[in-house]
Amino acid sequence: MAVSIQTKYGNIDISNEVIASIVGCAATDIYGIVGMASKNQLRDGFNDILKRENYTKGVVVRQTKTGTIVDVYIIVGYGVKISEVCRNVQSKVKYSLETLLGAPTAHVNVYVQGVKILEED
């Protein structure tokens, strides 16, 4: 199912993969996020941080009558306040979806799949 936007020129359908890419890019811009994680790490075979081309595996998009529900699976850096990082991810993802797509966002659920210790340079 995709987001459908009605304009005076016709319908615009935006697929869930596009929404997942927007969410992945918005989430990784947040300070404290090391990268995206796969929802099903054992099944997908991703035990490490997802690369940019695989952001869609770390995001689950569902459509409801009230709006879009997004689940984001992230890996955070050691030493950051996890609750604050998650709150920032929620607000940035919601803002990005509503400004770029014009689609209402009902919920943004953030799941921390791991903590990575960053190596000092």
mmCIF file with all atom_site columns, C-alpha atoms in Angstrom:
data_model
loop_
_atom_site.group_PDB
_atom_site.id
_atom_site.type_symbol
_atom_site.label_atom_id
_atom_site.label_alt_id
_atom_site.label_comp_id
_atom_site.label_asym_id
_atom_site.label_entity_id
_atom_site.label_seq_id
_atom_site.pdbx_PDB_ins_code
_atom_site.Cartn_x
_atom_site.Cartn_y
_atom_site.Cartn_z
_atom_site.occupancy
_atom_site.B_iso_or_equiv
_atom_site.pdbx_formal_charge
_atom_site.auth_seq_id
_atom_site.auth_comp_id
_atom_site.auth_asym_id
_atom_site.auth_atom_id
_atom_site.pdbx_PDB_model_num
ATOM 1   C CA . MET A 1 1   ? 0.000  0.000   0.000   1.00 0.00 ? 1   MET A CA 1
ATOM 2   C CA . ALA A 1 2   ? 1.273  3.457   -0.828  1.00 0.00 ? 2   ALA A CA 1
ATOM 3   C CA . VAL A 1 3   ? 0.466  7.012   0.156   1.00 0.00 ? 3   VAL A CA 1
ATOM 4   C CA . SER A 1 4   ? -1.949 8.541   -2.309  1.00 0.00 ? 4   SER A CA 1
ATOM 5   C CA . ILE A 1 5   ? -2.137 12.324  -2.647  1.00 0.00 ? 5   ILE A CA 1
ATOM 6   C CA . GLN A 1 6   ? -4.943 13.938  -4.609  1.00 0.00 ? 6   GLN A CA 1
ATOM 7   C CA . THR A 1 7   ? -4.079 17.119  -6.535  1.00 0.00 ? 7   THR A CA 1
ATOM 8   C CA . LYS A 1 8   ? -6.010 19.153  -9.044  1.00 0.00 ? 8   LYS A CA 1
ATOM 9   C CA . TYR A 1 9   ? -3.946 17.497  -11.807 1.00 0.00 ? 9   TYR A CA 1
ATOM 10  C CA . GLY A 1 10  ? -4.552 13.922  -10.667 1.00 0.00 ? 10  GLY A CA 1
ATOM 11  C CA . ASN A 1 11  ? -3.316 11.353  -8.148  1.00 0.00 ? 11  ASN A CA 1
ATOM 12  C CA . ILE A 1 12  ? 0.228  10.940  -6.859  1.00 0.00 ? 12  ILE A CA 1
ATOM 13  C CA . ASP A 1 13  ? 1.103  7.531   -5.428  1.00 0.00 ? 13  ASP A CA 1
ATOM 14  C CA . ILE A 1 14  ? 4.254  7.266   -3.300  1.00 0.00 ? 14  ILE A CA 1
ATOM 15  C CA . SER A 1 15  ? 5.476  3.742   -2.562  1.00 0.00 ? 15  SER A CA 1
ATOM 16  C CA . ASN A 1 16  ? 6.499  2.519   0.875   1.00 0.00 ? 16  ASN A CA 1
ATOM 17  C CA . GLU A 1 17  ? 10.085 2.039   -0.336  1.00 0.00 ? 17  GLU A CA 1
ATOM 18  C CA . VAL A 1 18  ? 10.373 5.747   -1.091  1.00 0.00 ? 18  VAL A CA 1
ATOM 19  C CA . ILE A 1 19  ? 8.943  6.590   2.325   1.00 0.00 ? 19  ILE A CA 1
ATOM 20  C CA . ALA A 1 20  ? 11.421 4.176   3.949   1.00 0.00 ? 20  ALA A CA 1
ATOM 21  C CA . SER A 1 21  ? 14.331 5.822   2.120   1.00 0.00 ? 21  SER A CA 1
ATOM 22  C CA . ILE A 1 22  ? 13.240 9.275   3.300   1.00 0.00 ? 22  ILE A CA 1
ATOM 23  C CA . VAL A 1 23  ? 12.896 8.005   6.868   1.00 0.00 ? 23  VAL A CA 1
ATOM 24  C CA . GLY A 1 24  ? 16.320 6.305   6.773   1.00 0.00 ? 24  GLY A CA 1
ATOM 25  C CA . CYS A 1 25  ? 18.059 9.424   5.495   1.00 0.00 ? 25  CYS A CA 1
ATOM 26  C CA . ALA A 1 26  ? 16.301 11.634  8.048   1.00 0.00 ? 26  ALA A CA 1
ATOM 27  C CA . ALA A 1 27  ? 17.119 9.297   10.931  1.00 0.00 ? 27  ALA A CA 1
ATOM 28  C CA . THR A 1 28  ? 20.819 8.955   10.138  1.00 0.00 ? 28  THR A CA 1
ATOM 29  C CA . ASP A 1 29  ? 21.244 12.746  10.170  1.00 0.00 ? 29  ASP A CA 1
ATOM 30  C CA . ILE A 1 30  ? 20.586 12.776  13.924  1.00 0.00 ? 30  ILE A CA 1
ATOM 31  C CA . TYR A 1 31  ? 23.580 13.106  16.237  1.00 0.00 ? 31  TYR A CA 1
ATOM 32  C CA . GLY A 1 32  ? 24.152 9.860   18.113  1.00 0.00 ? 32  GLY A CA 1
ATOM 33  C CA . ILE A 1 33  ? 22.865 7.549   15.384  1.00 0.00 ? 33  ILE A CA 1
ATOM 34  C CA . VAL A 1 34  ? 25.608 5.246   14.141  1.00 0.00 ? 34  VAL A CA 1
ATOM 35  C CA . GLY A 1 35  ? 23.396 3.644   11.518  1.00 0.00 ? 35  GLY A CA 1
ATOM 36  C CA . MET A 1 36  ? 20.279 1.696   10.710  1.00 0.00 ? 36  MET A CA 1
ATOM 37  C CA . ALA A 1 37  ? 19.703 -1.915  11.777  1.00 0.00 ? 37  ALA A CA 1
ATOM 38  C CA . SER A 1 38  ? 17.628 -4.586  10.109  1.00 0.00 ? 38  SER A CA 1
ATOM 39  C CA . LYS A 1 39  ? 14.357 -5.491  11.801  1.00 0.00 ? 39  LYS A CA 1
ATOM 40  C CA . ASN A 1 40  ? 15.030 -9.217  11.373  1.00 0.00 ? 40  ASN A CA 1
ATOM 41  C CA . GLN A 1 41  ? 18.795 -9.442  11.673  1.00 0.00 ? 41  GLN A CA 1
ATOM 42  C CA . LEU A 1 42  ? 18.947 -13.232 11.684  1.00 0.00 ? 42  LEU A CA 1
ATOM 43  C CA . ARG A 1 43  ? 16.649 -13.726 8.708   1.00 0.00 ? 43  ARG A CA 1
ATOM 44  C CA . ASP A 1 44  ? 18.127 -10.919 6.607   1.00 0.00 ? 44  ASP A CA 1
ATOM 45  C CA . GLY A 1 45  ? 21.717 -11.852 7.422   1.00 0.00 ? 45  GLY A CA 1
ATOM 46  C CA . PHE A 1 46  ? 22.687 -8.326  8.466   1.00 0.00 ? 46  PHE A CA 1
ATOM 47  C CA . ASN A 1 47  ? 24.668 -8.420  11.672  1.00 0.00 ? 47  ASN A CA 1
ATOM 48  C CA . ASP A 1 48  ? 26.266 -5.065  11.105  1.00 0.00 ? 48  ASP A CA 1
ATOM 49  C CA . ILE A 1 49  ? 25.190 -1.548  10.273  1.00 0.00 ? 49  ILE A CA 1
ATOM 50  C CA . LEU A 1 50  ? 23.123 -1.165  7.122   1.00 0.00 ? 50  LEU A CA 1
ATOM 51  C CA . LYS A 1 51  ? 24.592 0.835   4.272   1.00 0.00 ? 51  LYS A CA 1
ATOM 52  C CA . ARG A 1 52  ? 22.719 3.646   2.551   1.00 0.00 ? 52  ARG A CA 1
ATOM 53  C CA . GLU A 1 53  ? 21.292 1.378   -0.163  1.00 0.00 ? 53  GLU A CA 1
ATOM 54  C CA . ASN A 1 54  ? 19.733 -0.906  2.495   1.00 0.00 ? 54  ASN A CA 1
ATOM 55  C CA . TYR A 1 55  ? 17.962 1.707   4.624   1.00 0.00 ? 55  TYR A CA 1
ATOM 56  C CA . THR A 1 56  ? 14.603 0.262   3.643   1.00 0.00 ? 56  THR A CA 1
ATOM 57  C CA . LYS A 1 57  ? 15.384 -2.935  5.615   1.00 0.00 ? 57  LYS A CA 1
ATOM 58  C CA . GLY A 1 58  ? 15.629 -0.864  8.801   1.00 0.00 ? 58  GLY A CA 1
ATOM 59  C CA . VAL A 1 59  ? 12.274 0.852   8.325   1.00 0.00 ? 59  VAL A CA 1
ATOM 60  C CA . VAL A 1 60  ? 8.759  -0.608  8.345   1.00 0.00 ? 60  VAL A CA 1
ATOM 61  C CA . VAL A 1 61  ? 5.969  1.555   6.886   1.00 0.00 ? 61  VAL A CA 1
ATOM 62  C CA . ARG A 1 62  ? 2.264  0.881   7.457   1.00 0.00 ? 62  ARG A CA 1
ATOM 63  C CA . GLN A 1 63  ? -0.742 2.865   6.322   1.00 0.00 ? 63  GLN A CA 1
ATOM 64  C CA . THR A 1 64  ? -3.841 3.382   8.484   1.00 0.00 ? 64  THR A CA 1
ATOM 65  C CA . LYS A 1 65  ? -6.894 5.580   8.262   1.00 0.00 ? 65  LYS A CA 1
ATOM 66  C CA . THR A 1 66  ? -5.335 8.111   10.631  1.00 0.00 ? 66  THR A CA 1
ATOM 67  C CA . GLY A 1 67  ? -2.021 8.322   8.771   1.00 0.00 ? 67  GLY A CA 1
ATOM 68  C CA . THR A 1 68  ? 1.304  6.616   8.271   1.00 0.00 ? 68  THR A CA 1
ATOM 69  C CA . ILE A 1 69  ? 2.873  4.495   11.017  1.00 0.00 ? 69  ILE A CA 1
ATOM 70  C CA . VAL A 1 70  ? 6.652  4.169   10.785  1.00 0.00 ? 70  VAL A CA 1
ATOM 71  C CA . ASP A 1 71  ? 8.888  1.769   12.729  1.00 0.00 ? 71  ASP A CA 1
ATOM 72  C CA . VAL A 1 72  ? 12.568 2.748   12.710  1.00 0.00 ? 72  VAL A CA 1
ATOM 73  C CA . TYR A 1 73  ? 15.304 0.315   13.815  1.00 0.00 ? 73  TYR A CA 1
ATOM 74  C CA . ILE A 1 74  ? 18.538 2.089   14.758  1.00 0.00 ? 74  ILE A CA 1
ATOM 75  C CA . ILE A 1 75  ? 21.967 1.578   16.294  1.00 0.00 ? 75  ILE A CA 1
ATOM 76  C CA . VAL A 1 76  ? 23.160 4.336   18.618  1.00 0.00 ? 76  VAL A CA 1
ATOM 77  C CA . GLY A 1 77  ? 26.633 5.344   19.691  1.00 0.00 ? 77  GLY A CA 1
ATOM 78  C CA . TYR A 1 78  ? 27.929 4.573   23.151  1.00 0.00 ? 78  TYR A CA 1
ATOM 79  C CA . GLY A 1 79  ? 27.753 7.508   25.555  1.00 0.00 ? 79  GLY A CA 1
ATOM 80  C CA . VAL A 1 80  ? 24.724 9.306   24.117  1.00 0.00 ? 80  VAL A CA 1
ATOM 81  C CA . LYS A 1 81  ? 21.418 9.665   25.932  1.00 0.00 ? 81  LYS A CA 1
ATOM 82  C CA . ILE A 1 82  ? 19.268 7.083   24.165  1.00 0.00 ? 82  ILE A CA 1
ATOM 83  C CA . SER A 1 83  ? 15.916 8.617   25.120  1.00 0.00 ? 83  SER A CA 1
ATOM 84  C CA . GLU A 1 84  ? 16.931 12.000  23.707  1.00 0.00 ? 84  GLU A CA 1
ATOM 85  C CA . VAL A 1 85  ? 18.242 10.463  20.474  1.00 0.00 ? 85  VAL A CA 1
ATOM 86  C CA . CYS A 1 86  ? 14.974 8.549   20.024  1.00 0.00 ? 86  CYS A CA 1
ATOM 87  C CA . ARG A 1 87  ? 12.920 11.678  20.651  1.00 0.00 ? 87  ARG A CA 1
ATOM 88  C CA . ASN A 1 88  ? 14.982 13.557  18.056  1.00 0.00 ? 88  ASN A CA 1
ATOM 89  C CA . VAL A 1 89  ? 14.487 10.728  15.544  1.00 0.00 ? 89  VAL A CA 1
ATOM 90  C CA . GLN A 1 90  ? 10.737 10.815  16.109  1.00 0.00 ? 90  GLN A CA 1
ATOM 91  C CA . SER A 1 91  ? 10.443 14.552  15.587  1.00 0.00 ? 91  SER A CA 1
ATOM 92  C CA . LYS A 1 92  ? 12.766 14.702  12.557  1.00 0.00 ? 92  LYS A CA 1
ATOM 93  C CA . VAL A 1 93  ? 11.105 11.751  10.797  1.00 0.00 ? 93  VAL A CA 1
ATOM 94  C CA . LYS A 1 94  ? 7.637  13.163  11.427  1.00 0.00 ? 94  LYS A CA 1
ATOM 95  C CA . TYR A 1 95  ? 8.712  16.611  10.187  1.00 0.00 ? 95  TYR A CA 1
ATOM 96  C CA . SER A 1 96  ? 10.411 15.173  7.079   1.00 0.00 ? 96  SER A CA 1
ATOM 97  C CA . LEU A 1 97  ? 7.434  13.063  6.069   1.00 0.00 ? 97  LEU A CA 1
ATOM 98  C CA . GLU A 1 98  ? 4.912  15.832  6.598   1.00 0.00 ? 98  GLU A CA 1
ATOM 99  C CA . THR A 1 99  ? 6.926  18.506  4.782   1.00 0.00 ? 99  THR A CA 1
ATOM 100 C CA . LEU A 1 100 ? 8.277  16.400  1.904   1.00 0.00 ? 100 LEU A CA 1
ATOM 101 C CA . LEU A 1 101 ? 5.210  14.272  1.239   1.00 0.00 ? 101 LEU A CA 1
ATOM 102 C CA . GLY A 1 102 ? 2.400  16.236  2.800   1.00 0.00 ? 102 GLY A CA 1
ATOM 103 C CA . ALA A 1 103 ? 1.118  12.975  4.284   1.00 0.00 ? 103 ALA A CA 1
ATOM 104 C CA . PRO A 1 104 ? -0.068 12.854  7.899   1.00 0.00 ? 104 PRO A CA 1
ATOM 105 C CA . THR A 1 105 ? 2.091  10.734  10.190  1.00 0.00 ? 105 THR A CA 1
ATOM 106 C CA . ALA A 1 106 ? 0.231  8.985   12.991  1.00 0.00 ? 106 ALA A CA 1
ATOM 107 C CA . HIS A 1 107 ? 3.124  7.349   14.861  1.00 0.00 ? 107 HIS A CA 1
ATOM 108 C CA . VAL A 1 108 ? 6.907  7.063   14.657  1.00 0.00 ? 108 VAL A CA 1
ATOM 109 C CA . ASN A 1 109 ? 8.134  4.105   16.710  1.00 0.00 ? 109 ASN A CA 1
ATOM 110 C CA . VAL A 1 110 ? 11.881 3.894   17.354  1.00 0.00 ? 110 VAL A CA 1
ATOM 111 C CA . TYR A 1 111 ? 13.543 0.596   18.271  1.00 0.00 ? 111 TYR A CA 1
ATOM 112 C CA . VAL A 1 112 ? 17.167 0.611   19.411  1.00 0.00 ? 112 VAL A CA 1
ATOM 113 C CA . GLN A 1 113 ? 18.715 -2.616  18.112  1.00 0.00 ? 113 GLN A CA 1
ATOM 114 C CA . GLY A 1 114 ? 22.184 -2.037  19.507  1.00 0.00 ? 114 GLY A CA 1
ATOM 115 C CA . VAL A 1 115 ? 24.832 0.250   20.921  1.00 0.00 ? 115 VAL A CA 1
ATOM 116 C CA . LYS A 1 116 ? 28.166 0.612   19.156  1.00 0.00 ? 116 LYS A CA 1
ATOM 117 C CA . ILE A 1 117 ? 31.342 1.838   20.779  1.00 0.00 ? 117 ILE A CA 1
ATOM 118 C CA . LEU A 1 118 ? 32.895 4.453   18.541  1.00 0.00 ? 118 LEU A CA 1
ATOM 119 C CA . GLU A 1 119 ? 36.622 4.283   18.003  1.00 0.00 ? 119 GLU A CA 1
ATOM 120 C CA . GLU A 1 120 ? 38.500 7.459   18.746  1.00 0.00 ? 120 GLU A CA 1
ATOM 121 C CA . ASP A 1 121 ? 40.725 8.891   16.021  1.00 0.00 ? 121 ASP A CA 1
#
